[in-house]
XYZ file of C-alpha atoms in Angstrom:
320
model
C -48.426 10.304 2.633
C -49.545 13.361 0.368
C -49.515 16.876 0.563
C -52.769 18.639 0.775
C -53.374 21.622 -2.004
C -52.568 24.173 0.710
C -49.056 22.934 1.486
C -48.025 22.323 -2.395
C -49.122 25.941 -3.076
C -47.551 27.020 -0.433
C -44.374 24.766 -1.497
C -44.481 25.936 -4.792
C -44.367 29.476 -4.097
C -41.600 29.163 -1.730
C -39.524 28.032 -4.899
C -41.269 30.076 -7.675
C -37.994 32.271 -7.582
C -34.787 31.807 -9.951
C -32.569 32.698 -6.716
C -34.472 30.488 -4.982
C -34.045 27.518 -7.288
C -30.465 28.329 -7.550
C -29.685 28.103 -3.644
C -31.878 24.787 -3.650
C -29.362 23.163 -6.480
C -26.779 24.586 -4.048
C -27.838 23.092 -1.412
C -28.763 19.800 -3.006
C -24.588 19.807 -3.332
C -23.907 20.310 0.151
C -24.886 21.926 3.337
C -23.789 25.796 2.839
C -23.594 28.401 5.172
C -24.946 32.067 4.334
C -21.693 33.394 3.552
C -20.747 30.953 1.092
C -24.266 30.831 -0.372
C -24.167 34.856 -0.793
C -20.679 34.364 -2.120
C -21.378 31.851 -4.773
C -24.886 34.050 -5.927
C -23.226 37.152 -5.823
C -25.333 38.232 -3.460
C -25.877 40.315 -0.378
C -25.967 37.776 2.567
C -29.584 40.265 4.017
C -30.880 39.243 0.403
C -29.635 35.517 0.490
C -31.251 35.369 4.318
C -34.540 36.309 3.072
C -34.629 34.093 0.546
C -33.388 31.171 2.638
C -36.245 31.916 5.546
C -39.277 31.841 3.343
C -37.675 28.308 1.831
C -37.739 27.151 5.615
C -40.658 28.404 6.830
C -42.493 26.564 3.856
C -40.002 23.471 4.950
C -38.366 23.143 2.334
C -34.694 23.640 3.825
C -33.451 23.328 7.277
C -31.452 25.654 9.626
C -29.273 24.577 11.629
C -26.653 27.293 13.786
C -23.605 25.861 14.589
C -21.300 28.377 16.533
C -21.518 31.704 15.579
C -22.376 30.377 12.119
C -25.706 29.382 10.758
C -25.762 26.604 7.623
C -28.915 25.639 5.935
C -29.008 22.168 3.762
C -32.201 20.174 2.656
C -35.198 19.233 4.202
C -35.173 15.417 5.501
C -38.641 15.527 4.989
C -39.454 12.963 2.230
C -41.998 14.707 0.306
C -40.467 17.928 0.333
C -37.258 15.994 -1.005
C -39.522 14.351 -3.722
C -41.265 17.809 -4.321
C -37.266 19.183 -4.634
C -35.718 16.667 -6.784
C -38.572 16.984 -8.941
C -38.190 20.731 -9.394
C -34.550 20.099 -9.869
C -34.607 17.202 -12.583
C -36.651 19.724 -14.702
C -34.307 22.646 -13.851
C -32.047 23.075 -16.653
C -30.349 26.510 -16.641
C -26.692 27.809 -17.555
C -27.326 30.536 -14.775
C -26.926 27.361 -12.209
C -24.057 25.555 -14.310
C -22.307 28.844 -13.203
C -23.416 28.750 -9.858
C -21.735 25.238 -9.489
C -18.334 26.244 -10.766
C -18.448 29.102 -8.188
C -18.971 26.275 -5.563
C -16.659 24.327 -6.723
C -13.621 27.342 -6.243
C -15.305 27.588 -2.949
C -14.236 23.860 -2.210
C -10.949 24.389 -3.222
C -10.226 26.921 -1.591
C -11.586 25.026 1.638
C -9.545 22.350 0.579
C -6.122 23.853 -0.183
C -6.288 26.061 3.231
C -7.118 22.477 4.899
C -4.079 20.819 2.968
C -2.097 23.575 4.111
C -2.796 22.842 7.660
C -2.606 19.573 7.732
C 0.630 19.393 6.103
C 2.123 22.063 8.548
C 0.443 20.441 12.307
C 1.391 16.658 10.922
C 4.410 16.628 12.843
C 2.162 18.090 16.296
C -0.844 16.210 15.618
C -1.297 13.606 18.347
C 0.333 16.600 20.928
C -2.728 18.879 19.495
C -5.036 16.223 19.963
C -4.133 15.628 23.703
C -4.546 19.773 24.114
C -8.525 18.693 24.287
C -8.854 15.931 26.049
C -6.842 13.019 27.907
C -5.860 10.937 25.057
C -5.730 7.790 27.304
C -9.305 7.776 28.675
C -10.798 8.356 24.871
C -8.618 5.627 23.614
C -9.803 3.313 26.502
C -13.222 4.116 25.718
C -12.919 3.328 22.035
C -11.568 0.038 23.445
C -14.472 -0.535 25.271
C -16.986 0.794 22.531
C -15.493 -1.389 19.993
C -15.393 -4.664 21.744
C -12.940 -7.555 22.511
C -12.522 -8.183 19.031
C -10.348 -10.153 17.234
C -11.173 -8.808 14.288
C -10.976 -9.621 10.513
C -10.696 -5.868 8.967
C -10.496 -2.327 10.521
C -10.753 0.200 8.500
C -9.912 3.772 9.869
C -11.117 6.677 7.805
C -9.080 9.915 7.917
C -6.408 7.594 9.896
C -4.081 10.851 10.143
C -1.106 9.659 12.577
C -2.069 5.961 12.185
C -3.591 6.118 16.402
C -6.435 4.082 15.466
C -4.445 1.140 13.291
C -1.586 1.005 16.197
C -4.031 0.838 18.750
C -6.545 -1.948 16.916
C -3.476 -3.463 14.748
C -2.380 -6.303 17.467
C -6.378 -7.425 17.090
C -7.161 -6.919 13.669
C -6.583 -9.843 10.943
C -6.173 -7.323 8.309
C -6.092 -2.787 8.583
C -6.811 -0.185 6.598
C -5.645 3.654 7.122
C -7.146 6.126 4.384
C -6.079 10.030 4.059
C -5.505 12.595 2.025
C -2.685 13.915 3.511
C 0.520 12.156 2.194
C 2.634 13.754 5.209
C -0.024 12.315 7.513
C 0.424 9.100 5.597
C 4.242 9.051 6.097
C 3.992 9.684 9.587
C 1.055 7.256 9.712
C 3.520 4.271 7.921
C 6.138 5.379 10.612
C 3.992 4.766 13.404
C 2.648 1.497 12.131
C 5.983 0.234 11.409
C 6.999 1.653 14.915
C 4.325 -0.914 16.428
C 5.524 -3.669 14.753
C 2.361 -3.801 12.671
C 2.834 -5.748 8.635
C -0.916 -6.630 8.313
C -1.991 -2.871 7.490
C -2.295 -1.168 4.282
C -2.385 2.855 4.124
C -3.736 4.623 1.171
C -4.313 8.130 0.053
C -8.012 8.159 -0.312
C -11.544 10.065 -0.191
C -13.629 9.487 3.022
C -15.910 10.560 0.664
C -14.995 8.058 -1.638
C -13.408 5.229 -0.648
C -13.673 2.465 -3.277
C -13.298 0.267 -0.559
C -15.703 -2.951 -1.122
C -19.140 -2.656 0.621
C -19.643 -4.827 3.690
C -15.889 -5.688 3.925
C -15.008 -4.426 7.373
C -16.342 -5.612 10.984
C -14.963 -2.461 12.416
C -15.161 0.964 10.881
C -13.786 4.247 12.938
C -13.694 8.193 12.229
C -11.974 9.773 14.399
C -12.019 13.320 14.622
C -12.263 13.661 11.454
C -16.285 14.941 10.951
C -15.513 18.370 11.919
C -13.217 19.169 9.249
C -15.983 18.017 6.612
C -18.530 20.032 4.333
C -20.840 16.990 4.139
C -20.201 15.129 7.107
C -23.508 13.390 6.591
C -22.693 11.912 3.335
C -19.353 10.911 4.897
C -21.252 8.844 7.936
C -22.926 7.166 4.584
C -19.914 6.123 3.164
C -18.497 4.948 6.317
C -21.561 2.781 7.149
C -21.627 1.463 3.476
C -18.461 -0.571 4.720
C -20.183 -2.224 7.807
C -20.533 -5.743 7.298
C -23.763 -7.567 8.869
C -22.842 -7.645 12.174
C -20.091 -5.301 12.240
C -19.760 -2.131 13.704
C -19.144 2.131 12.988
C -17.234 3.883 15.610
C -17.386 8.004 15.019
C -15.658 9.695 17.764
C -15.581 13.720 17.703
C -16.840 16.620 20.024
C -19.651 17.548 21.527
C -21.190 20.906 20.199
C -19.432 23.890 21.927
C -18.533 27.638 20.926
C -14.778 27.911 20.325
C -15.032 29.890 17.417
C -11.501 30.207 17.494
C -11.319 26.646 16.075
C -12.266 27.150 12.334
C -9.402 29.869 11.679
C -6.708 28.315 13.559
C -7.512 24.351 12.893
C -10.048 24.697 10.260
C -12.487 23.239 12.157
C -16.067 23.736 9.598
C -18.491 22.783 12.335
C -18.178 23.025 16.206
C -19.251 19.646 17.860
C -22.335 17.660 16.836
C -25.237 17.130 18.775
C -26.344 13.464 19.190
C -29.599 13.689 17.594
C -28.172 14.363 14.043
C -25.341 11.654 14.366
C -28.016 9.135 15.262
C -30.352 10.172 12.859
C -27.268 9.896 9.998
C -26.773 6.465 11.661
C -30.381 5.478 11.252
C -30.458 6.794 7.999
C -27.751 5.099 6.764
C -29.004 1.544 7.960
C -27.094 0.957 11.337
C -28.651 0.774 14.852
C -26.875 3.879 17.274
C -26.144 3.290 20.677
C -26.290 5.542 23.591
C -23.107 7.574 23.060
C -20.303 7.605 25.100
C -18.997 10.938 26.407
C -15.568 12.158 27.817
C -15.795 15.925 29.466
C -12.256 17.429 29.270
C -10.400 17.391 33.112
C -10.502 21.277 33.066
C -11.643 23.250 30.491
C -11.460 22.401 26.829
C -13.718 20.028 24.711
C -16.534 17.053 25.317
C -15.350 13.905 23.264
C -18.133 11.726 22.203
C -18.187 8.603 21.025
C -21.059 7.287 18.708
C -21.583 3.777 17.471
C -23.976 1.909 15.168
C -24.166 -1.250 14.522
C -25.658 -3.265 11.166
C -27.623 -6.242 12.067
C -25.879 -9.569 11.793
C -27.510 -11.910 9.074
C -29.768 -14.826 9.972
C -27.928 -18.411 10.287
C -28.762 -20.327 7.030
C -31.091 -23.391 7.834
C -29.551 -26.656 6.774
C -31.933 -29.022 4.572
């Protein structure tokens, strides 16, 4: 497929602006919401808005609201990517080296307020947790999502308080836990030890990125773990990058909803996710999505869902 002249004028105007070119680099980074893209161009967010609407309406970015917030990030569209990424390779500008730096005292400033609460609800977390939703009917429905098992490696991204190894450990050869937290790691080696548990390693570690092997795990889960994430996608990417043929991704978070409360007091960055864009990040990152699973709260709180994909088991070898 090509563009017709219309639609690359059209495209090319939409970008023929050096704000405009800046907020695409942005964006290229990670998905951004108006604030933080008016904060980082030292911008009014009315100005920033404008900007950002004539780059979607030509589609080269994509809205999406999410709560009371609204975040923009690339187009999927392959050739407006291709149209992007060319624009970009022959951007070369210390206006946008600055730009990036800004972002990047945006993300720790994300990150040290999410350290900070982490650190301080470690102790609480699995009593949080059950504030949502019953505990016992997600974890059953994990059980069932996952399958019988045994299995030869679970790896559990974001493990927090260890729920996922205790509860897989018994039928898992071999576990991994990853986090950043080091409290949430202690308590996570307590409650592993707890279980009886010797076959599972914990590590302090990037969901990010891993530098765990690719293809080395049969089962891979995040749980509740997406929401707190700037790039969620590109986490889903890294997850299924572990998958080996014929393994299996669990993701388990909310449903969309509109407790804005959430992202002050449990620096939650996005509220829920709609199935669509976890399937299409499944789909996009080579595995095969089933229908998802989901858990409404008893009374009211928050919809659990539960997402899996699956990467397609090799063909048997022929023997000569």
């Amino acid at each position: 497929m090509t563009l017709t002249a219309d639609q690359t004028v059209e495209a090319l105007r939409a970008v023929g602006e050096p704000t405009r070119l800046r907020v695409l680099s942005l964006l290229a980074a990670e998905e951004l919401s108006v604030m933080e893209l008016s904060r980082v161009l030292d911008q009014s967010q009315p100005r920033v808005s404008r900007h950002l609407k004539l780059m979607a309406d030509a589609g080269l970015i994509e809205r999406f609201p999410d709560g009371a917030r609204v975040f923009y990030r690339l187009s999927h569209d392959a050739l407006s990517r291709r149209l992007i990424d060319t624009v970009l390779d022959l951007l070369d500008d210390a206006e946008g080296e600055a730009d990036h730096r800004r972002l990047d005292e945006v993300r720790k400033e994300r990150a040290a307020d999410a350290a900070r609460y982490f650190e301080q609800v470690a102790p609480q977390w699995d009593q949080m947790r059950s504030l949502y939703v019953c505990e016992s009917a997600v974890e059953s429905a994990i059980e069932k999502a996952a399958g019988p098992g045994p299995f030869e490696r679970v790896v559990d991204l974001g493990t927090g308080s260890g729920r996922m190894l205790t509860l897989f450990g018994k039928k898992a050869k071999m576990s991994v836990g990853l986090d950043l937290s080091q409290n949430m790691l202690n308590i996570a080696r307590a409650n592993v030890a707890k279980a009886g548990l010797d076959k599972v390693e914990l590590r302090h570690g990037d969901i990010f990125s891993t530098r765990l092997p690719h293809g080395s795990a049969d089962l891979v889960i995040v749980h509740q773990v997406l929401h707190y994430l700037a790039d969620p996608a590109a986490a889903v990417a890294e997850a299924a990058r572990l998958v080996m043929p014929g393994g299996r991704l669990l993701i388990v978070d909310f449903a969309p909803h509109k407790l804005e409360q959430l992202r002050e007091a449990h620096q939650h960055r996005r509220l829920g996710f709609p199935d669509a864009e976890i399937r299409e990040w499944l789909h996009e990152a080579g595995l095969t999505p089933s229908a998802p699973v989901a858990l409404p709260p008893d009374t009211e709180g928050l919809t659990v869902h539960i997402w899996t994909g699956e990467r397609a088991a090799q063909p048997a070898r022929k023997i000569a």
